[in-house]
Amino acid sequence: HGGETIGLESQQVQKELLKALDDEGKTKIEANKVLDLEYEVPFLAHAPLEPMNCTANVTDNFCEVWVPTQSQGGCMDAAKEITGLDEKQIQIHTTYLGGGFGRRGETDYVKQSLILAKALGKPIKVTWMREEDMQHDFYRPSTYNLFKAGIDEAGKPLAWNHRVVASPLRGGSANTLDRSAVDGASNLPYDIPNIYVDYCRSDLAVPVGYWRSVGPSQNTFITESFIDEIAYAAEKDPYEYRKKLLKNHPRLLNVLELAAEKSGWGKKLLAGHTMGIAVVEDKGSACAQVAEISIEQSQVQIHRIVCALDCGQVIHPGIVESQTVGSVVFGLTAALYGEINIKEGRVVQSNFHDYPLLGIHEMPDVEVYLVDSNDEPGGAGEPAVPPVAPAVTNAIFAATGKRIRSLPIKSKDL
């Protein structure tokens, strides 16, 4: 990526994120009890099973591209740029994708095949090695978050202050707001009278891009963990606490109650088992999840995920359920293992031996409950990703009294 990361280290990344903070916008909260906390999430790779690949054929008057892509328009623009041909002279064939998750919205690998095909005058297929794929990704941003909240004598939240430090997904000037960085934070659904969310831009050289569910993927872990912390500080049940604060969001309240009911929230569990809960509104859908876990030999065992999803009108329930289960797997993989480290300007991880995926032996029972609705269809492939991590870490707190404020979950934190 242009050598801009030469000499960069993971420790320096954290320092650069902290440097982006300043005193502007900091508030003093007057309340019976004030929480002042920090949360962090790491860079994440997309790690699709099918590496980046593209086949191109370029002649003097025609260009044909075969590519597993999430951005046909981007591929067309790349082909026009490199070949100089008119759009009518270019044909983009979209093949099946062996996983994308946002990575195949980029066109770097497409441009490679086009440049080579044009230079050599023959059809060229470019396929990246796994190591190239892992170390030259457009990663989910690493973010640093400062929180402050106050509650009154009855435990009701009075104020919520959240400062997000992150690299922007799409350039822009230094004063440009990256809405993806605050998505899932600025649209907080809870009934809190004073909410302040601030974005601090950090221009790290590490390339970043869209990662499945984008902003809510990290911000829901952060906000749903923090609301859990407030509930415990108020000495309230975290489900009941959310329930009272969602009175103005009936759709989200409905899935919260459905997930709690189907999971048996509040009922006696097996010895050593605890539950955590989390909700999100994302991509036009509402989702709530309950995780049932236990801690065994300093490792978290996830036994069950109960997911209630309202994605509007459902045409094919089986497909939505499959997408939801896949989202849970994706979210659990990130929560348990996902972490990209930088050393001497390069990504340390290179393959699935040091960037592992969730194993079949670790897969929990996943129960999916779809809300019967005639509303406009919303997203189904992404909204179940964000609540997984906070549901699990909130359950860990219920089991150990230890709060996970940075991911991935490590045995030393249990």
mmCIF file with all atom_site columns, C-alpha atoms in Angstrom, residues 111-290:
data_model
loop_
_atom_site.group_PDB
_atom_site.id
_atom_site.type_symbol
_atom_site.label_atom_id
_atom_site.label_alt_id
_atom_site.label_comp_id
_atom_site.label_asym_id
_atom_site.label_entity_id
_atom_site.label_seq_id
_atom_site.pdbx_PDB_ins_code
_atom_site.Cartn_x
_atom_site.Cartn_y
_atom_site.Cartn_z
_atom_site.occupancy
_atom_site.B_iso_or_equiv
_atom_site.pdbx_formal_charge
_atom_site.auth_seq_id
_atom_site.auth_comp_id
_atom_site.auth_asym_id
_atom_site.auth_atom_id
_atom_site.pdbx_PDB_model_num
ATOM 1   C CA . LYS A 1 111 ? -6.801  -3.388  -11.620 1.00 0.00 ? 111 LYS A CA 1
ATOM 2   C CA . GLN A 1 112 ? -3.861  -5.801  -11.391 1.00 0.00 ? 112 GLN A CA 1
ATOM 3   C CA . SER A 1 113 ? -5.417  -8.236  -13.854 1.00 0.00 ? 113 SER A CA 1
ATOM 4   C CA . LEU A 1 114 ? -6.482  -5.424  -16.211 1.00 0.00 ? 114 LEU A CA 1
ATOM 5   C CA . ILE A 1 115 ? -3.004  -3.876  -16.284 1.00 0.00 ? 115 ILE A CA 1
ATOM 6   C CA . LEU A 1 116 ? -1.355  -7.240  -16.978 1.00 0.00 ? 116 LEU A CA 1
ATOM 7   C CA . ALA A 1 117 ? -3.914  -8.278  -19.589 1.00 0.00 ? 117 ALA A CA 1
ATOM 8   C CA . LYS A 1 118 ? -3.482  -4.985  -21.431 1.00 0.00 ? 118 LYS A CA 1
ATOM 9   C CA . ALA A 1 119 ? 0.319   -5.139  -21.296 1.00 0.00 ? 119 ALA A CA 1
ATOM 10  C CA . LEU A 1 120 ? 0.591   -8.772  -22.390 1.00 0.00 ? 120 LEU A CA 1
ATOM 11  C CA . GLY A 1 121 ? -2.221  -8.728  -24.928 1.00 0.00 ? 121 GLY A CA 1
ATOM 12  C CA . LYS A 1 122 ? -3.787  -11.966 -23.737 1.00 0.00 ? 122 LYS A CA 1
ATOM 13  C CA . PRO A 1 123 ? -6.309  -13.111 -21.109 1.00 0.00 ? 123 PRO A CA 1
ATOM 14  C CA . ILE A 1 124 ? -4.788  -13.034 -17.630 1.00 0.00 ? 124 ILE A CA 1
ATOM 15  C CA . LYS A 1 125 ? -6.057  -14.547 -14.383 1.00 0.00 ? 125 LYS A CA 1
ATOM 16  C CA . VAL A 1 126 ? -4.641  -13.118 -11.164 1.00 0.00 ? 126 VAL A CA 1
ATOM 17  C CA . THR A 1 127 ? -5.066  -15.133 -7.951  1.00 0.00 ? 127 THR A CA 1
ATOM 18  C CA . TRP A 1 128 ? -3.585  -13.904 -4.700  1.00 0.00 ? 128 TRP A CA 1
ATOM 19  C CA . MET A 1 129 ? -1.825  -16.176 -2.247  1.00 0.00 ? 129 MET A CA 1
ATOM 20  C CA . ARG A 1 130 ? -3.505  -16.427 1.165   1.00 0.00 ? 130 ARG A CA 1
ATOM 21  C CA . GLU A 1 131 ? -0.606  -14.494 2.713   1.00 0.00 ? 131 GLU A CA 1
ATOM 22  C CA . GLU A 1 132 ? -1.024  -11.674 0.185   1.00 0.00 ? 132 GLU A CA 1
ATOM 23  C CA . ASP A 1 133 ? -4.731  -11.613 0.915   1.00 0.00 ? 133 ASP A CA 1
ATOM 24  C CA . MET A 1 134 ? -4.257  -11.407 4.683   1.00 0.00 ? 134 MET A CA 1
ATOM 25  C CA . GLN A 1 135 ? -1.463  -8.834  4.609   1.00 0.00 ? 135 GLN A CA 1
ATOM 26  C CA . HIS A 1 136 ? -2.813  -6.494  1.933   1.00 0.00 ? 136 HIS A CA 1
ATOM 27  C CA . ASP A 1 137 ? -6.401  -6.117  3.022   1.00 0.00 ? 137 ASP A CA 1
ATOM 28  C CA . PHE A 1 138 ? -8.461  -2.984  3.631   1.00 0.00 ? 138 PHE A CA 1
ATOM 29  C CA . TYR A 1 139 ? -8.970  -3.662  7.336   1.00 0.00 ? 139 TYR A CA 1
ATOM 30  C CA . ARG A 1 140 ? -11.805 -2.827  9.675   1.00 0.00 ? 140 ARG A CA 1
ATOM 31  C CA . PRO A 1 141 ? -10.552 0.252   11.548  1.00 0.00 ? 141 PRO A CA 1
ATOM 32  C CA . SER A 1 142 ? -8.935  -0.011  14.946  1.00 0.00 ? 142 SER A CA 1
ATOM 33  C CA . THR A 1 143 ? -10.770 2.426   17.228  1.00 0.00 ? 143 THR A CA 1
ATOM 34  C CA . TYR A 1 144 ? -10.315 3.971   20.648  1.00 0.00 ? 144 TYR A CA 1
ATOM 35  C CA . ASN A 1 145 ? -13.349 5.117   22.630  1.00 0.00 ? 145 ASN A CA 1
ATOM 36  C CA . LEU A 1 146 ? -13.737 7.390   25.641  1.00 0.00 ? 146 LEU A CA 1
ATOM 37  C CA . PHE A 1 147 ? -16.969 7.099   27.606  1.00 0.00 ? 147 PHE A CA 1
ATOM 38  C CA . LYS A 1 148 ? -18.524 9.120   30.380  1.00 0.00 ? 148 LYS A CA 1
ATOM 39  C CA . ALA A 1 149 ? -22.036 8.706   31.746  1.00 0.00 ? 149 ALA A CA 1
ATOM 40  C CA . GLY A 1 150 ? -23.941 9.787   34.835  1.00 0.00 ? 150 GLY A CA 1
ATOM 41  C CA . ILE A 1 151 ? -26.901 8.232   36.641  1.00 0.00 ? 151 ILE A CA 1
ATOM 42  C CA . ASP A 1 152 ? -29.228 9.686   39.265  1.00 0.00 ? 152 ASP A CA 1
ATOM 43  C CA . GLU A 1 153 ? -30.179 8.249   42.661  1.00 0.00 ? 153 GLU A CA 1
ATOM 44  C CA . ALA A 1 154 ? -32.800 5.979   41.074  1.00 0.00 ? 154 ALA A CA 1
ATOM 45  C CA . GLY A 1 155 ? -30.273 4.612   38.592  1.00 0.00 ? 155 GLY A CA 1
ATOM 46  C CA . LYS A 1 156 ? -31.694 6.445   35.580  1.00 0.00 ? 156 LYS A CA 1
ATOM 47  C CA . PRO A 1 157 ? -29.082 7.681   33.084  1.00 0.00 ? 157 PRO A CA 1
ATOM 48  C CA . LEU A 1 158 ? -28.825 11.466  32.881  1.00 0.00 ? 158 LEU A CA 1
ATOM 49  C CA . ALA A 1 159 ? -26.034 11.949  30.340  1.00 0.00 ? 159 ALA A CA 1
ATOM 50  C CA . TRP A 1 160 ? -23.988 9.907   27.861  1.00 0.00 ? 160 TRP A CA 1
ATOM 51  C CA . ASN A 1 161 ? -20.734 11.154  26.353  1.00 0.00 ? 161 ASN A CA 1
ATOM 52  C CA . HIS A 1 162 ? -18.897 9.041   23.733  1.00 0.00 ? 162 HIS A CA 1
ATOM 53  C CA . ARG A 1 163 ? -15.763 10.068  21.836  1.00 0.00 ? 163 ARG A CA 1
ATOM 54  C CA . VAL A 1 164 ? -14.759 7.836   18.906  1.00 0.00 ? 164 VAL A CA 1
ATOM 55  C CA . VAL A 1 165 ? -11.204 7.900   17.546  1.00 0.00 ? 165 VAL A CA 1
ATOM 56  C CA . ALA A 1 166 ? -10.820 6.125   14.191  1.00 0.00 ? 166 ALA A CA 1
ATOM 57  C CA . SER A 1 167 ? -9.401  6.348   10.701  1.00 0.00 ? 167 SER A CA 1
ATOM 58  C CA . PRO A 1 168 ? -11.935 7.378   8.037   1.00 0.00 ? 168 PRO A CA 1
ATOM 59  C CA . LEU A 1 169 ? -13.110 4.736   5.572   1.00 0.00 ? 169 LEU A CA 1
ATOM 60  C CA . ARG A 1 170 ? -13.108 7.092   2.621   1.00 0.00 ? 170 ARG A CA 1
ATOM 61  C CA . GLY A 1 171 ? -10.589 9.947   2.658   1.00 0.00 ? 171 GLY A CA 1
ATOM 62  C CA . GLY A 1 172 ? -12.013 13.445  2.660   1.00 0.00 ? 172 GLY A CA 1
ATOM 63  C CA . SER A 1 173 ? -10.598 16.534  4.317   1.00 0.00 ? 173 SER A CA 1
ATOM 64  C CA . ALA A 1 174 ? -9.335  16.654  7.900   1.00 0.00 ? 174 ALA A CA 1
ATOM 65  C CA . ASN A 1 175 ? -12.653 18.129  9.054   1.00 0.00 ? 175 ASN A CA 1
ATOM 66  C CA . THR A 1 176 ? -14.828 15.562  7.267   1.00 0.00 ? 176 THR A CA 1
ATOM 67  C CA . LEU A 1 177 ? -17.122 13.470  9.439   1.00 0.00 ? 177 LEU A CA 1
ATOM 68  C CA . ASP A 1 178 ? -16.850 9.758   8.670   1.00 0.00 ? 178 ASP A CA 1
ATOM 69  C CA . ARG A 1 179 ? -20.419 8.664   9.334   1.00 0.00 ? 179 ARG A CA 1
ATOM 70  C CA . SER A 1 180 ? -19.429 4.988   9.276   1.00 0.00 ? 180 SER A CA 1
ATOM 71  C CA . ALA A 1 181 ? -17.193 5.589   12.306  1.00 0.00 ? 181 ALA A CA 1
ATOM 72  C CA . VAL A 1 182 ? -20.144 6.732   14.427  1.00 0.00 ? 182 VAL A CA 1
ATOM 73  C CA . ASP A 1 183 ? -22.869 4.511   12.951  1.00 0.00 ? 183 ASP A CA 1
ATOM 74  C CA . GLY A 1 184 ? -24.219 2.478   15.854  1.00 0.00 ? 184 GLY A CA 1
ATOM 75  C CA . ALA A 1 185 ? -23.061 5.167   18.298  1.00 0.00 ? 185 ALA A CA 1
ATOM 76  C CA . SER A 1 186 ? -24.623 8.443   17.140  1.00 0.00 ? 186 SER A CA 1
ATOM 77  C CA . ASN A 1 187 ? -28.017 6.786   16.618  1.00 0.00 ? 187 ASN A CA 1
ATOM 78  C CA . LEU A 1 188 ? -28.237 5.371   20.141  1.00 0.00 ? 188 LEU A CA 1
ATOM 79  C CA . PRO A 1 189 ? -31.824 4.114   20.702  1.00 0.00 ? 189 PRO A CA 1
ATOM 80  C CA . TYR A 1 190 ? -31.954 4.502   24.486  1.00 0.00 ? 190 TYR A CA 1
ATOM 81  C CA . ASP A 1 191 ? -34.069 7.163   26.191  1.00 0.00 ? 191 ASP A CA 1
ATOM 82  C CA . ILE A 1 192 ? -31.267 9.258   27.693  1.00 0.00 ? 192 ILE A CA 1
ATOM 83  C CA . PRO A 1 193 ? -31.937 13.019  27.931  1.00 0.00 ? 193 PRO A CA 1
ATOM 84  C CA . ASN A 1 194 ? -28.381 14.166  27.112  1.00 0.00 ? 194 ASN A CA 1
ATOM 85  C CA . ILE A 1 195 ? -26.366 12.296  24.479  1.00 0.00 ? 195 ILE A CA 1
ATOM 86  C CA . TYR A 1 196 ? -23.129 13.627  22.990  1.00 0.00 ? 196 TYR A CA 1
ATOM 87  C CA . VAL A 1 197 ? -21.136 11.643  20.407  1.00 0.00 ? 197 VAL A CA 1
ATOM 88  C CA . ASP A 1 198 ? -17.928 13.059  18.985  1.00 0.00 ? 198 ASP A CA 1
ATOM 89  C CA . TYR A 1 199 ? -15.702 11.775  16.139  1.00 0.00 ? 199 TYR A CA 1
ATOM 90  C CA . CYS A 1 200 ? -11.940 12.334  16.277  1.00 0.00 ? 200 CYS A CA 1
ATOM 91  C CA . ARG A 1 201 ? -10.237 11.555  12.984  1.00 0.00 ? 201 ARG A CA 1
ATOM 92  C CA . SER A 1 202 ? -6.938  9.672   13.012  1.00 0.00 ? 202 SER A CA 1
ATOM 93  C CA . ASP A 1 203 ? -5.129  9.447   9.678   1.00 0.00 ? 203 ASP A CA 1
ATOM 94  C CA . LEU A 1 204 ? -3.165  6.233   10.163  1.00 0.00 ? 204 LEU A CA 1
ATOM 95  C CA . ALA A 1 205 ? -1.423  4.839   7.087   1.00 0.00 ? 205 ALA A CA 1
ATOM 96  C CA . VAL A 1 206 ? -3.062  1.426   7.518   1.00 0.00 ? 206 VAL A CA 1
ATOM 97  C CA . PRO A 1 207 ? -5.661  0.994   4.717   1.00 0.00 ? 207 PRO A CA 1
ATOM 98  C CA . VAL A 1 208 ? -9.193  0.524   6.021   1.00 0.00 ? 208 VAL A CA 1
ATOM 99  C CA . GLY A 1 209 ? -12.456 -0.479  4.380   1.00 0.00 ? 209 GLY A CA 1
ATOM 100 C CA . TYR A 1 210 ? -15.966 -1.784  4.838   1.00 0.00 ? 210 TYR A CA 1
ATOM 101 C CA . TRP A 1 211 ? -16.230 -4.897  7.030   1.00 0.00 ? 211 TRP A CA 1
ATOM 102 C CA . ARG A 1 212 ? -19.442 -6.855  7.483   1.00 0.00 ? 212 ARG A CA 1
ATOM 103 C CA . SER A 1 213 ? -22.013 -4.525  9.122   1.00 0.00 ? 213 SER A CA 1
ATOM 104 C CA . VAL A 1 214 ? -19.427 -1.678  9.060   1.00 0.00 ? 214 VAL A CA 1
ATOM 105 C CA . GLY A 1 215 ? -19.747 0.878   11.928  1.00 0.00 ? 215 GLY A CA 1
ATOM 106 C CA . PRO A 1 216 ? -22.149 -1.123  14.132  1.00 0.00 ? 216 PRO A CA 1
ATOM 107 C CA . SER A 1 217 ? -19.772 -4.096  14.071  1.00 0.00 ? 217 SER A CA 1
ATOM 108 C CA . GLN A 1 218 ? -17.477 -2.323  16.540  1.00 0.00 ? 218 GLN A CA 1
ATOM 109 C CA . ASN A 1 219 ? -19.763 0.364   17.958  1.00 0.00 ? 219 ASN A CA 1
ATOM 110 C CA . THR A 1 220 ? -22.442 -2.077  19.123  1.00 0.00 ? 220 THR A CA 1
ATOM 111 C CA . PHE A 1 221 ? -19.844 -4.011  21.112  1.00 0.00 ? 221 PHE A CA 1
ATOM 112 C CA . ILE A 1 222 ? -18.817 -0.732  22.705  1.00 0.00 ? 222 ILE A CA 1
ATOM 113 C CA . THR A 1 223 ? -22.233 0.851   23.352  1.00 0.00 ? 223 THR A CA 1
ATOM 114 C CA . GLU A 1 224 ? -23.950 -2.395  24.438  1.00 0.00 ? 224 GLU A CA 1
ATOM 115 C CA . SER A 1 225 ? -21.104 -3.126  26.830  1.00 0.00 ? 225 SER A CA 1
ATOM 116 C CA . PHE A 1 226 ? -21.310 0.373   28.262  1.00 0.00 ? 226 PHE A CA 1
ATOM 117 C CA . ILE A 1 227 ? -25.088 0.316   28.744  1.00 0.00 ? 227 ILE A CA 1
ATOM 118 C CA . ASP A 1 228 ? -24.539 -2.987  30.560  1.00 0.00 ? 228 ASP A CA 1
ATOM 119 C CA . GLU A 1 229 ? -21.988 -1.294  32.789  1.00 0.00 ? 229 GLU A CA 1
ATOM 120 C CA . ILE A 1 230 ? -24.476 1.475   33.559  1.00 0.00 ? 230 ILE A CA 1
ATOM 121 C CA . ALA A 1 231 ? -27.184 -1.097  34.378  1.00 0.00 ? 231 ALA A CA 1
ATOM 122 C CA . TYR A 1 232 ? -24.910 -2.849  36.879  1.00 0.00 ? 232 TYR A CA 1
ATOM 123 C CA . ALA A 1 233 ? -23.808 0.487   38.347  1.00 0.00 ? 233 ALA A CA 1
ATOM 124 C CA . ALA A 1 234 ? -27.507 1.255   38.848  1.00 0.00 ? 234 ALA A CA 1
ATOM 125 C CA . GLU A 1 235 ? -27.916 -2.216  40.416  1.00 0.00 ? 235 GLU A CA 1
ATOM 126 C CA . LYS A 1 236 ? -30.528 -3.164  37.812  1.00 0.00 ? 236 LYS A CA 1
ATOM 127 C CA . ASP A 1 237 ? -31.065 -6.283  35.712  1.00 0.00 ? 237 ASP A CA 1
ATOM 128 C CA . PRO A 1 238 ? -29.479 -5.501  32.300  1.00 0.00 ? 238 PRO A CA 1
ATOM 129 C CA . TYR A 1 239 ? -32.500 -6.806  30.390  1.00 0.00 ? 239 TYR A CA 1
ATOM 130 C CA . GLU A 1 240 ? -35.024 -4.876  32.480  1.00 0.00 ? 240 GLU A CA 1
ATOM 131 C CA . TYR A 1 241 ? -32.826 -1.766  32.321  1.00 0.00 ? 241 TYR A CA 1
ATOM 132 C CA . ARG A 1 242 ? -32.743 -1.832  28.522  1.00 0.00 ? 242 ARG A CA 1
ATOM 133 C CA . LYS A 1 243 ? -36.458 -2.537  28.417  1.00 0.00 ? 243 LYS A CA 1
ATOM 134 C CA . LYS A 1 244 ? -37.306 0.686   30.266  1.00 0.00 ? 244 LYS A CA 1
ATOM 135 C CA . LEU A 1 245 ? -34.979 2.756   28.088  1.00 0.00 ? 245 LEU A CA 1
ATOM 136 C CA . LEU A 1 246 ? -36.430 1.449   24.801  1.00 0.00 ? 246 LEU A CA 1
ATOM 137 C CA . LYS A 1 247 ? -39.984 2.691   25.323  1.00 0.00 ? 247 LYS A CA 1
ATOM 138 C CA . ASN A 1 248 ? -39.695 4.942   22.250  1.00 0.00 ? 248 ASN A CA 1
ATOM 139 C CA . HIS A 1 249 ? -38.390 2.136   20.027  1.00 0.00 ? 249 HIS A CA 1
ATOM 140 C CA . PRO A 1 250 ? -41.185 -0.462  19.904  1.00 0.00 ? 250 PRO A CA 1
ATOM 141 C CA . ARG A 1 251 ? -39.549 -2.549  17.190  1.00 0.00 ? 251 ARG A CA 1
ATOM 142 C CA . LEU A 1 252 ? -36.302 -2.905  19.118  1.00 0.00 ? 252 LEU A CA 1
ATOM 143 C CA . LEU A 1 253 ? -38.200 -3.438  22.364  1.00 0.00 ? 253 LEU A CA 1
ATOM 144 C CA . ASN A 1 254 ? -40.141 -6.253  20.711  1.00 0.00 ? 254 ASN A CA 1
ATOM 145 C CA . VAL A 1 255 ? -37.032 -8.212  19.654  1.00 0.00 ? 255 VAL A CA 1
ATOM 146 C CA . LEU A 1 256 ? -35.457 -7.584  23.074  1.00 0.00 ? 256 LEU A CA 1
ATOM 147 C CA . GLU A 1 257 ? -38.467 -9.132  24.793  1.00 0.00 ? 257 GLU A CA 1
ATOM 148 C CA . LEU A 1 258 ? -38.609 -11.985 22.273  1.00 0.00 ? 258 LEU A CA 1
ATOM 149 C CA . ALA A 1 259 ? -34.937 -12.894 22.756  1.00 0.00 ? 259 ALA A CA 1
ATOM 150 C CA . ALA A 1 260 ? -35.285 -12.721 26.545  1.00 0.00 ? 260 ALA A CA 1
ATOM 151 C CA . GLU A 1 261 ? -38.410 -14.899 26.478  1.00 0.00 ? 261 GLU A CA 1
ATOM 152 C CA . LYS A 1 262 ? -36.996 -17.557 24.145  1.00 0.00 ? 262 LYS A CA 1
ATOM 153 C CA . SER A 1 263 ? -33.685 -17.724 26.042  1.00 0.00 ? 263 SER A CA 1
ATOM 154 C CA . GLY A 1 264 ? -35.407 -18.114 29.405  1.00 0.00 ? 264 GLY A CA 1
ATOM 155 C CA . TRP A 1 265 ? -33.818 -14.945 30.775  1.00 0.00 ? 265 TRP A CA 1
ATOM 156 C CA . GLY A 1 266 ? -34.080 -14.846 34.563  1.00 0.00 ? 266 GLY A CA 1
ATOM 157 C CA . LYS A 1 267 ? -34.744 -18.562 34.930  1.00 0.00 ? 267 LYS A CA 1
ATOM 158 C CA . LYS A 1 268 ? -32.370 -20.980 36.648  1.00 0.00 ? 268 LYS A CA 1
ATOM 159 C CA . LEU A 1 269 ? -29.459 -22.085 34.450  1.00 0.00 ? 269 LEU A CA 1
ATOM 160 C CA . LEU A 1 270 ? -27.061 -25.010 34.603  1.00 0.00 ? 270 LEU A CA 1
ATOM 161 C CA . ALA A 1 271 ? -24.355 -24.629 37.250  1.00 0.00 ? 271 ALA A CA 1
ATOM 162 C CA . GLY A 1 272 ? -21.662 -22.213 36.040  1.00 0.00 ? 272 GLY A CA 1
ATOM 163 C CA . HIS A 1 273 ? -23.752 -20.895 33.132  1.00 0.00 ? 273 HIS A CA 1
ATOM 164 C CA . THR A 1 274 ? -24.555 -17.186 32.745  1.00 0.00 ? 274 THR A CA 1
ATOM 165 C CA . MET A 1 275 ? -26.277 -15.008 30.154  1.00 0.00 ? 275 MET A CA 1
ATOM 166 C CA . GLY A 1 276 ? -25.584 -11.695 28.472  1.00 0.00 ? 276 GLY A CA 1
ATOM 167 C CA . ILE A 1 277 ? -27.839 -9.614  26.244  1.00 0.00 ? 277 ILE A CA 1
ATOM 168 C CA . ALA A 1 278 ? -27.384 -7.007  23.487  1.00 0.00 ? 278 ALA A CA 1
ATOM 169 C CA . VAL A 1 279 ? -29.460 -5.214  20.844  1.00 0.00 ? 279 VAL A CA 1
ATOM 170 C CA . VAL A 1 280 ? -28.910 -3.252  17.643  1.00 0.00 ? 280 VAL A CA 1
ATOM 171 C CA . GLU A 1 281 ? -30.792 -1.362  14.945  1.00 0.00 ? 281 GLU A CA 1
ATOM 172 C CA . ASP A 1 282 ? -28.884 -1.805  11.711  1.00 0.00 ? 282 ASP A CA 1
ATOM 173 C CA . LYS A 1 283 ? -29.531 -1.773  7.942   1.00 0.00 ? 283 LYS A CA 1
ATOM 174 C CA . GLY A 1 284 ? -33.255 -1.241  8.455   1.00 0.00 ? 284 GLY A CA 1
ATOM 175 C CA . SER A 1 285 ? -33.600 -4.184  10.852  1.00 0.00 ? 285 SER A CA 1
ATOM 176 C CA . ALA A 1 286 ? -33.794 -4.721  14.609  1.00 0.00 ? 286 ALA A CA 1
ATOM 177 C CA . CYS A 1 287 ? -31.914 -7.539  16.316  1.00 0.00 ? 287 CYS A CA 1
ATOM 178 C CA . ALA A 1 288 ? -31.489 -8.780  19.889  1.00 0.00 ? 288 ALA A CA 1
ATOM 179 C CA . GLN A 1 289 ? -29.289 -11.612 21.085  1.00 0.00 ? 289 GLN A CA 1
ATOM 180 C CA . VAL A 1 290 ? -28.771 -13.534 24.287  1.00 0.00 ? 290 VAL A CA 1
#
